[in-house]
């Protein structure tokens, strides 16, 4: 499990704040035309549109909720994607079937 960055709100605190405003994370995503899990994912991982929807619902800037995702000027930091490991090579039996076809 990934550790939360210092200063970022805990995902449960975000959910509670959203619920106190009369929303659910799925309802918030639906109201903004986002995939249903966009706001849920934004609580723990950088998801631009989900973050904006949550920040708007709470009436505070996203930089205050997730300071680790922004630089000192308030600009969004570039997120580096991790490369997935390449798929394991097919076993000999599969390769033979592909050649025969």
mmCIF file of N, CA and C in Angstrom:
data_model
loop_
_atom_site.group_PDB
_atom_site.id
_atom_site.type_symbol
_atom_site.label_atom_id
_atom_site.label_comp_id
_atom_site.label_asym_id
_atom_site.label_seq_id
_atom_site.Cartn_x
_atom_site.Cartn_y
_atom_site.Cartn_z
ATOM 1 N N UNK A 1 0.836 -1.173 0.000
ATOM 2 C CA UNK A 1 0.000 0.000 0.000
ATOM 3 C C UNK A 1 0.888 1.246 0.000
ATOM 4 N N UNK A 2 0.534 2.202 -0.833
ATOM 5 C CA UNK A 2 1.316 3.430 -0.958
ATOM 6 C C UNK A 2 1.048 4.336 0.236
ATOM 7 N N UNK A 3 2.119 4.923 0.775
ATOM 8 C CA UNK A 3 1.974 5.858 1.879
ATOM 9 C C UNK A 3 1.435 7.180 1.357
ATOM 10 N N UNK A 4 0.639 7.799 2.181
ATOM 11 C CA UNK A 4 0.091 9.111 1.861
ATOM 12 C C UNK A 4 1.164 10.161 2.073
ATOM 13 N N UNK A 5 1.224 11.145 1.209
ATOM 14 C CA UNK A 5 2.196 12.227 1.340
ATOM 15 C C UNK A 5 1.828 13.117 2.512
ATOM 16 N N UNK A 6 2.840 13.635 3.179
ATOM 17 C CA UNK A 6 2.619 14.511 4.323
ATOM 18 C C UNK A 6 1.862 15.757 3.857
ATOM 19 N N UNK A 7 0.847 16.111 4.587
ATOM 20 C CA UNK A 7 0.059 17.297 4.252
ATOM 21 C C UNK A 7 -1.205 16.981 3.476
ATOM 22 N N UNK A 8 -1.231 15.879 2.756
ATOM 23 C CA UNK A 8 -2.434 15.504 2.010
ATOM 24 C C UNK A 8 -3.513 15.026 2.988
ATOM 25 N N UNK A 9 -4.741 15.347 2.677
ATOM 26 C CA UNK A 9 -5.839 14.869 3.497
ATOM 27 C C UNK A 9 -5.932 13.359 3.366
ATOM 28 N N UNK A 10 -6.361 12.715 4.419
ATOM 29 C CA UNK A 10 -6.597 11.274 4.380
ATOM 30 C C UNK A 10 -7.841 11.032 3.517
ATOM 31 N N UNK A 11 -7.845 9.961 2.712
ATOM 32 C CA UNK A 11 -9.016 9.693 1.862
ATOM 33 C C UNK A 11 -10.335 9.622 2.642
ATOM 34 N N UNK A 12 -10.310 9.081 3.847
ATOM 35 C CA UNK A 12 -11.538 9.013 4.642
ATOM 36 C C UNK A 12 -12.001 10.405 5.079
ATOM 37 N N UNK A 13 -11.056 11.305 5.334
ATOM 38 C CA UNK A 13 -11.423 12.683 5.676
ATOM 39 C C UNK A 13 -12.067 13.379 4.480
ATOM 40 N N UNK A 14 -11.562 13.095 3.295
ATOM 41 C CA UNK A 14 -12.145 13.671 2.075
ATOM 42 C C UNK A 14 -13.563 13.159 1.896
ATOM 43 N N UNK A 15 -13.740 11.846 2.034
ATOM 44 C CA UNK A 15 -15.076 11.255 1.890
ATOM 45 C C UNK A 15 -16.052 11.847 2.902
ATOM 46 N N UNK A 16 -15.597 12.002 4.143
ATOM 47 C CA UNK A 16 -16.474 12.565 5.176
ATOM 48 C C UNK A 16 -16.857 14.006 4.850
ATOM 49 N N UNK A 17 -15.905 14.783 4.390
ATOM 50 C CA UNK A 17 -16.191 16.182 4.043
ATOM 51 C C UNK A 17 -17.182 16.263 2.881
ATOM 52 N N UNK A 18 -17.024 15.377 1.904
ATOM 53 C CA UNK A 18 -17.947 15.347 0.759
ATOM 54 C C UNK A 18 -19.343 14.957 1.243
ATOM 55 N N UNK A 19 -19.434 13.961 2.111
ATOM 56 C CA UNK A 19 -20.737 13.531 2.632
ATOM 57 C C UNK A 19 -21.396 14.640 3.449
ATOM 58 N N UNK A 20 -20.602 15.411 4.199
ATOM 59 C CA UNK A 20 -21.152 16.515 4.993
ATOM 60 C C UNK A 20 -21.776 17.586 4.107
ATOM 61 N N UNK A 21 -21.309 17.676 2.872
ATOM 62 C CA UNK A 21 -21.879 18.640 1.910
ATOM 63 C C UNK A 21 -23.081 18.066 1.168
ATOM 64 N N UNK A 22 -23.474 16.824 1.510
ATOM 65 C CA UNK A 22 -24.659 16.233 0.896
ATOM 66 C C UNK A 22 -24.389 15.461 -0.378
ATOM 67 N N UNK A 23 -23.135 15.121 -0.643
ATOM 68 C CA UNK A 23 -22.766 14.388 -1.842
ATOM 69 C C UNK A 23 -22.224 13.010 -1.486
ATOM 70 N N UNK A 24 -22.166 12.157 -2.482
ATOM 71 C CA UNK A 24 -21.356 10.945 -2.419
ATOM 72 C C UNK A 24 -20.294 11.118 -3.493
ATOM 73 N N UNK A 25 -19.232 10.343 -3.408
ATOM 74 C CA UNK A 25 -18.195 10.465 -4.429
ATOM 75 C C UNK A 25 -18.719 10.058 -5.805
ATOM 76 N N UNK A 26 -19.540 9.019 -5.839
ATOM 77 C CA UNK A 26 -20.115 8.604 -7.121
ATOM 78 C C UNK A 26 -21.094 9.644 -7.651
ATOM 79 N N UNK A 27 -21.894 10.206 -6.772
ATOM 80 C CA UNK A 27 -22.841 11.244 -7.186
ATOM 81 C C UNK A 27 -22.123 12.483 -7.695
ATOM 82 N N UNK A 28 -21.030 12.813 -7.067
ATOM 83 C CA UNK A 28 -20.222 13.952 -7.487
ATOM 84 C C UNK A 28 -19.631 13.704 -8.877
ATOM 85 N N UNK A 29 -19.109 12.493 -9.080
ATOM 86 C CA UNK A 29 -18.556 12.142 -10.391
ATOM 87 C C UNK A 29 -19.647 12.196 -11.458
ATOM 88 N N UNK A 30 -20.811 11.650 -11.142
ATOM 89 C CA UNK A 30 -21.927 11.633 -12.096
ATOM 90 C C UNK A 30 -22.350 13.057 -12.446
ATOM 91 N N UNK A 31 -22.413 13.935 -11.447
ATOM 92 C CA UNK A 31 -22.832 15.327 -11.676
ATOM 93 C C UNK A 31 -21.844 16.082 -12.559
ATOM 94 N N UNK A 32 -20.575 15.673 -12.558
ATOM 95 C CA UNK A 32 -19.558 16.324 -13.378
ATOM 96 C C UNK A 32 -19.293 15.584 -14.684
ATOM 97 N N UNK A 33 -20.077 14.556 -14.972
ATOM 98 C CA UNK A 33 -19.923 13.825 -16.223
ATOM 99 C C UNK A 33 -18.652 12.988 -16.271
ATOM 100 N N UNK A 34 -18.194 12.527 -15.117
ATOM 101 C CA UNK A 34 -16.969 11.736 -15.036
ATOM 102 C C UNK A 34 -17.303 10.253 -14.860
ATOM 103 N N UNK A 35 -16.339 9.373 -15.110
ATOM 104 C CA UNK A 35 -16.568 7.960 -14.775
ATOM 105 C C UNK A 35 -16.890 7.851 -13.286
ATOM 106 N N UNK A 36 -17.724 6.889 -12.920
ATOM 107 C CA UNK A 36 -18.209 6.800 -11.545
ATOM 108 C C UNK A 36 -17.112 6.657 -10.502
ATOM 109 N N UNK A 37 -15.981 6.094 -10.864
ATOM 110 C CA UNK A 37 -14.920 5.908 -9.873
ATOM 111 C C UNK A 37 -13.870 7.018 -9.899
ATOM 112 N N UNK A 38 -14.070 8.063 -10.679
ATOM 113 C CA UNK A 38 -13.068 9.126 -10.825
ATOM 114 C C UNK A 38 -12.784 9.841 -9.508
ATOM 115 N N UNK A 39 -13.802 10.163 -8.761
ATOM 116 C CA UNK A 39 -13.591 10.871 -7.494
ATOM 117 C C UNK A 39 -13.027 9.940 -6.432
ATOM 118 N N UNK A 40 -13.440 8.689 -6.446
ATOM 119 C CA UNK A 40 -12.874 7.715 -5.506
ATOM 120 C C UNK A 40 -11.381 7.559 -5.760
ATOM 121 N N UNK A 41 -10.994 7.453 -7.014
ATOM 122 C CA UNK A 41 -9.586 7.311 -7.350
ATOM 123 C C UNK A 41 -8.806 8.570 -6.990
ATOM 124 N N UNK A 42 -9.419 9.732 -7.155
ATOM 125 C CA UNK A 42 -8.735 10.995 -6.868
ATOM 126 C C UNK A 42 -8.395 11.135 -5.389
ATOM 127 N N UNK A 43 -9.127 10.453 -4.530
ATOM 128 C CA UNK A 43 -8.823 10.524 -3.093
ATOM 129 C C UNK A 43 -7.438 9.964 -2.789
ATOM 130 N N UNK A 44 -7.013 8.961 -3.533
ATOM 131 C CA UNK A 44 -5.742 8.300 -3.236
ATOM 132 C C UNK A 44 -4.681 8.480 -4.310
ATOM 133 N N UNK A 45 -5.084 8.788 -5.539
ATOM 134 C CA UNK A 45 -4.149 8.889 -6.658
ATOM 135 C C UNK A 45 -4.442 10.160 -7.456
ATOM 136 N N UNK A 46 -3.434 10.732 -8.085
ATOM 137 C CA UNK A 46 -3.674 11.941 -8.885
ATOM 138 C C UNK A 46 -4.637 11.686 -10.045
ATOM 139 N N UNK A 47 -5.783 12.295 -9.990
ATOM 140 C CA UNK A 47 -6.787 12.239 -11.053
ATOM 141 C C UNK A 47 -7.365 13.644 -11.183
ATOM 142 N N UNK A 48 -6.888 14.360 -12.179
ATOM 143 C CA UNK A 48 -7.148 15.784 -12.322
ATOM 144 C C UNK A 48 -8.631 16.150 -12.200
ATOM 145 N N UNK A 49 -9.472 15.564 -13.025
ATOM 146 C CA UNK A 49 -10.881 15.967 -13.055
ATOM 147 C C UNK A 49 -11.606 15.571 -11.768
ATOM 148 N N UNK A 50 -11.261 14.429 -11.206
ATOM 149 C CA UNK A 50 -11.853 14.033 -9.938
ATOM 150 C C UNK A 50 -11.465 14.984 -8.819
ATOM 151 N N UNK A 51 -10.199 15.402 -8.814
ATOM 152 C CA UNK A 51 -9.729 16.357 -7.815
ATOM 153 C C UNK A 51 -10.497 17.676 -7.925
ATOM 154 N N UNK A 52 -10.677 18.147 -9.154
ATOM 155 C CA UNK A 52 -11.399 19.406 -9.348
ATOM 156 C C UNK A 52 -12.842 19.307 -8.878
ATOM 157 N N UNK A 53 -13.494 18.183 -9.148
ATOM 158 C CA UNK A 53 -14.886 17.997 -8.728
ATOM 159 C C UNK A 53 -14.989 18.011 -7.201
ATOM 160 N N UNK A 54 -14.062 17.326 -6.529
ATOM 161 C CA UNK A 54 -14.070 17.286 -5.068
ATOM 162 C C UNK A 54 -13.802 18.674 -4.498
ATOM 163 N N UNK A 55 -12.786 19.342 -5.018
ATOM 164 C CA UNK A 55 -12.430 20.676 -4.520
ATOM 165 C C UNK A 55 -13.591 21.651 -4.699
ATOM 166 N N UNK A 56 -14.253 21.583 -5.837
ATOM 167 C CA UNK A 56 -15.396 22.469 -6.084
ATOM 168 C C UNK A 56 -16.525 22.185 -5.100
ATOM 169 N N UNK A 57 -16.796 20.917 -4.856
ATOM 170 C CA UNK A 57 -17.871 20.553 -3.929
ATOM 171 C C UNK A 57 -17.567 21.021 -2.507
ATOM 172 N N UNK A 58 -16.291 20.989 -2.129
ATOM 173 C CA UNK A 58 -15.903 21.406 -0.783
ATOM 174 C C UNK A 58 -15.684 22.912 -0.678
ATOM 175 N N UNK A 59 -15.575 23.588 -1.828
ATOM 176 C CA UNK A 59 -15.386 25.030 -1.831
ATOM 177 C C UNK A 59 -13.992 25.454 -1.409
ATOM 178 N N UNK A 60 -13.009 24.582 -1.618
ATOM 179 C CA UNK A 60 -11.624 24.917 -1.299
ATOM 180 C C UNK A 60 -10.730 24.489 -2.452
ATOM 181 N N UNK A 61 -9.565 25.100 -2.620
ATOM 182 C CA UNK A 61 -8.691 24.728 -3.725
ATOM 183 C C UNK A 61 -8.120 23.324 -3.546
ATOM 184 N N UNK A 62 -7.919 22.646 -4.655
ATOM 185 C CA UNK A 62 -7.353 21.295 -4.629
ATOM 186 C C UNK A 62 -5.969 21.293 -3.993
ATOM 187 N N UNK A 63 -5.246 22.402 -4.104
ATOM 188 C CA UNK A 63 -3.905 22.498 -3.516
ATOM 189 C C UNK A 63 -3.947 22.330 -2.002
ATOM 190 N N UNK A 64 -5.049 22.721 -1.373
ATOM 191 C CA UNK A 64 -5.167 22.567 0.077
ATOM 192 C C UNK A 64 -5.461 21.125 0.473
ATOM 193 N N UNK A 65 -6.139 20.395 -0.389
ATOM 194 C CA UNK A 65 -6.473 19.000 -0.094
ATOM 195 C C UNK A 65 -5.273 18.099 -0.371
ATOM 196 N N UNK A 66 -4.593 18.336 -1.495
ATOM 197 C CA UNK A 66 -3.459 17.509 -1.924
ATOM 198 C C UNK A 66 -2.237 18.388 -2.198
ATOM 199 N N UNK A 67 -1.610 18.968 -1.190
ATOM 200 C CA UNK A 67 -0.465 19.850 -1.443
ATOM 201 C C UNK A 67 0.707 19.147 -2.130
ATOM 202 N N UNK A 68 0.844 17.848 -1.955
ATOM 203 C CA UNK A 68 1.967 17.137 -2.575
ATOM 204 C C UNK A 68 1.833 17.056 -4.087
ATOM 205 N N UNK A 69 0.654 17.311 -4.622
ATOM 206 C CA UNK A 69 0.420 17.217 -6.061
ATOM 207 C C UNK A 69 0.644 18.540 -6.787
ATOM 208 N N UNK A 70 1.042 19.584 -6.027
ATOM 209 C CA UNK A 70 1.236 20.907 -6.608
ATOM 210 C C UNK A 70 2.571 21.479 -6.166
ATOM 211 N N UNK A 71 3.152 22.351 -6.998
ATOM 212 C CA UNK A 71 4.415 22.997 -6.629
ATOM 213 C C UNK A 71 4.124 24.255 -5.802
ATOM 214 N N UNK A 72 5.178 24.978 -5.445
ATOM 215 C CA UNK A 72 5.047 26.144 -4.571
ATOM 216 C C UNK A 72 4.201 27.257 -5.203
ATOM 217 N N UNK A 73 4.172 27.349 -6.535
ATOM 218 C CA UNK A 73 3.382 28.382 -7.218
ATOM 219 C C UNK A 73 1.926 27.949 -7.423
ATOM 220 N N UNK A 74 1.583 26.751 -6.999
ATOM 221 C CA UNK A 74 0.219 26.268 -7.164
ATOM 222 C C UNK A 74 -0.028 25.563 -8.478
ATOM 223 N N UNK A 75 1.033 25.335 -9.235
ATOM 224 C CA UNK A 75 0.901 24.598 -10.495
ATOM 225 C C UNK A 75 0.970 23.102 -10.214
ATOM 226 N N UNK A 76 0.243 22.366 -10.999
ATOM 227 C CA UNK A 76 0.212 20.921 -10.836
ATOM 228 C C UNK A 76 1.567 20.322 -11.198
ATOM 229 N N UNK A 77 2.046 19.414 -10.353
ATOM 230 C CA UNK A 77 3.293 18.709 -10.658
ATOM 231 C C UNK A 77 3.009 17.657 -11.717
ATOM 232 N N UNK A 78 4.002 17.392 -12.543
ATOM 233 C CA UNK A 78 3.852 16.337 -13.531
ATOM 234 C C UNK A 78 3.970 14.999 -12.831
ATOM 235 N N UNK A 79 3.033 14.124 -13.103
ATOM 236 C CA UNK A 79 3.050 12.803 -12.497
ATOM 237 C C UNK A 79 3.780 11.846 -13.423
ATOM 238 N N UNK A 80 4.702 11.104 -12.858
ATOM 239 C CA UNK A 80 5.420 10.116 -13.659
ATOM 240 C C UNK A 80 4.682 8.801 -13.575
ATOM 241 N N UNK A 81 4.447 8.249 -14.721
ATOM 242 C CA UNK A 81 3.784 6.947 -14.759
ATOM 243 C C UNK A 81 4.829 5.859 -14.640
ATOM 244 N N UNK A 82 4.470 4.820 -13.957
ATOM 245 C CA UNK A 82 5.389 3.696 -13.858
ATOM 246 C C UNK A 82 5.151 2.768 -15.035
ATOM 247 N N UNK A 83 6.224 2.238 -15.549
ATOM 248 C CA UNK A 83 6.086 1.326 -16.681
ATOM 249 C C UNK A 83 5.694 -0.041 -16.172
ATOM 250 N N UNK A 84 4.773 -0.628 -16.867
ATOM 251 C CA UNK A 84 4.393 -1.988 -16.517
ATOM 252 C C UNK A 84 5.448 -2.936 -17.024
ATOM 253 N N UNK A 85 5.602 -4.037 -16.339
ATOM 254 C CA UNK A 85 6.556 -5.039 -16.771
ATOM 255 C C UNK A 85 6.047 -5.657 -18.073
ATOM 256 N N UNK A 86 6.949 -5.941 -19.002
ATOM 257 C CA UNK A 86 6.489 -6.570 -20.240
ATOM 258 C C UNK A 86 5.909 -7.945 -19.944
ATOM 259 N N UNK A 87 4.979 -8.324 -20.775
ATOM 260 C CA UNK A 87 4.358 -9.633 -20.601
ATOM 261 C C UNK A 87 5.397 -10.731 -20.745
ATOM 262 N N UNK A 88 5.192 -11.796 -20.015
ATOM 263 C CA UNK A 88 6.095 -12.941 -20.127
ATOM 264 C C UNK A 88 5.945 -13.540 -21.524
ATOM 265 N N UNK A 89 7.022 -14.061 -22.075
ATOM 266 C CA UNK A 89 6.918 -14.655 -23.405
ATOM 267 C C UNK A 89 5.963 -15.844 -23.393
ATOM 268 N N UNK A 90 5.319 -16.054 -24.509
ATOM 269 C CA UNK A 90 4.398 -17.179 -24.628
ATOM 270 C C UNK A 90 5.175 -18.481 -24.553
ATOM 271 N N UNK A 91 4.517 -19.467 -24.018
ATOM 272 C CA UNK A 91 5.178 -20.767 -23.957
ATOM 273 C C UNK A 91 5.269 -21.338 -25.372
ATOM 274 N N UNK A 92 6.126 -22.324 -25.547
ATOM 275 C CA UNK A 92 6.344 -22.913 -26.866
ATOM 276 C C UNK A 92 5.066 -23.422 -27.512
ATOM 277 N N UNK A 93 4.157 -23.981 -26.706
ATOM 278 C CA UNK A 93 2.902 -24.508 -27.256
ATOM 279 C C UNK A 93 2.054 -23.425 -27.885
ATOM 280 N N UNK A 94 2.005 -22.272 -27.279
ATOM 281 C CA UNK A 94 1.210 -21.174 -27.830
ATOM 282 C C UNK A 94 1.837 -20.661 -29.118
ATOM 283 N N UNK A 95 3.149 -20.572 -29.120
ATOM 284 C CA UNK A 95 3.839 -20.081 -30.297
ATOM 285 C C UNK A 95 3.599 -21.010 -31.486
ATOM 286 N N UNK A 96 3.624 -22.294 -31.210
ATOM 287 C CA UNK A 96 3.405 -23.239 -32.289
ATOM 288 C C UNK A 96 2.004 -23.128 -32.837
ATOM 289 N N UNK A 97 1.025 -22.906 -31.958
ATOM 290 C CA UNK A 97 -0.346 -22.763 -32.421
ATOM 291 C C UNK A 97 -0.489 -21.495 -33.263
ATOM 292 N N UNK A 98 0.182 -20.418 -32.887
ATOM 293 C CA UNK A 98 0.088 -19.180 -33.635
ATOM 294 C C UNK A 98 0.699 -19.343 -35.020
ATOM 295 N N UNK A 99 1.793 -20.085 -35.105
ATOM 296 C CA UNK A 99 2.423 -20.299 -36.403
ATOM 297 C C UNK A 99 1.579 -21.186 -37.284
ATOM 298 N N UNK A 100 0.901 -22.150 -36.696
ATOM 299 C CA UNK A 100 0.103 -23.075 -37.486
ATOM 300 C C UNK A 100 -1.132 -22.390 -38.050
ATOM 301 N N UNK A 101 -1.609 -21.380 -37.398
ATOM 302 C CA UNK A 101 -2.850 -20.738 -37.825
ATOM 303 C C UNK A 101 -2.701 -19.881 -39.009
#
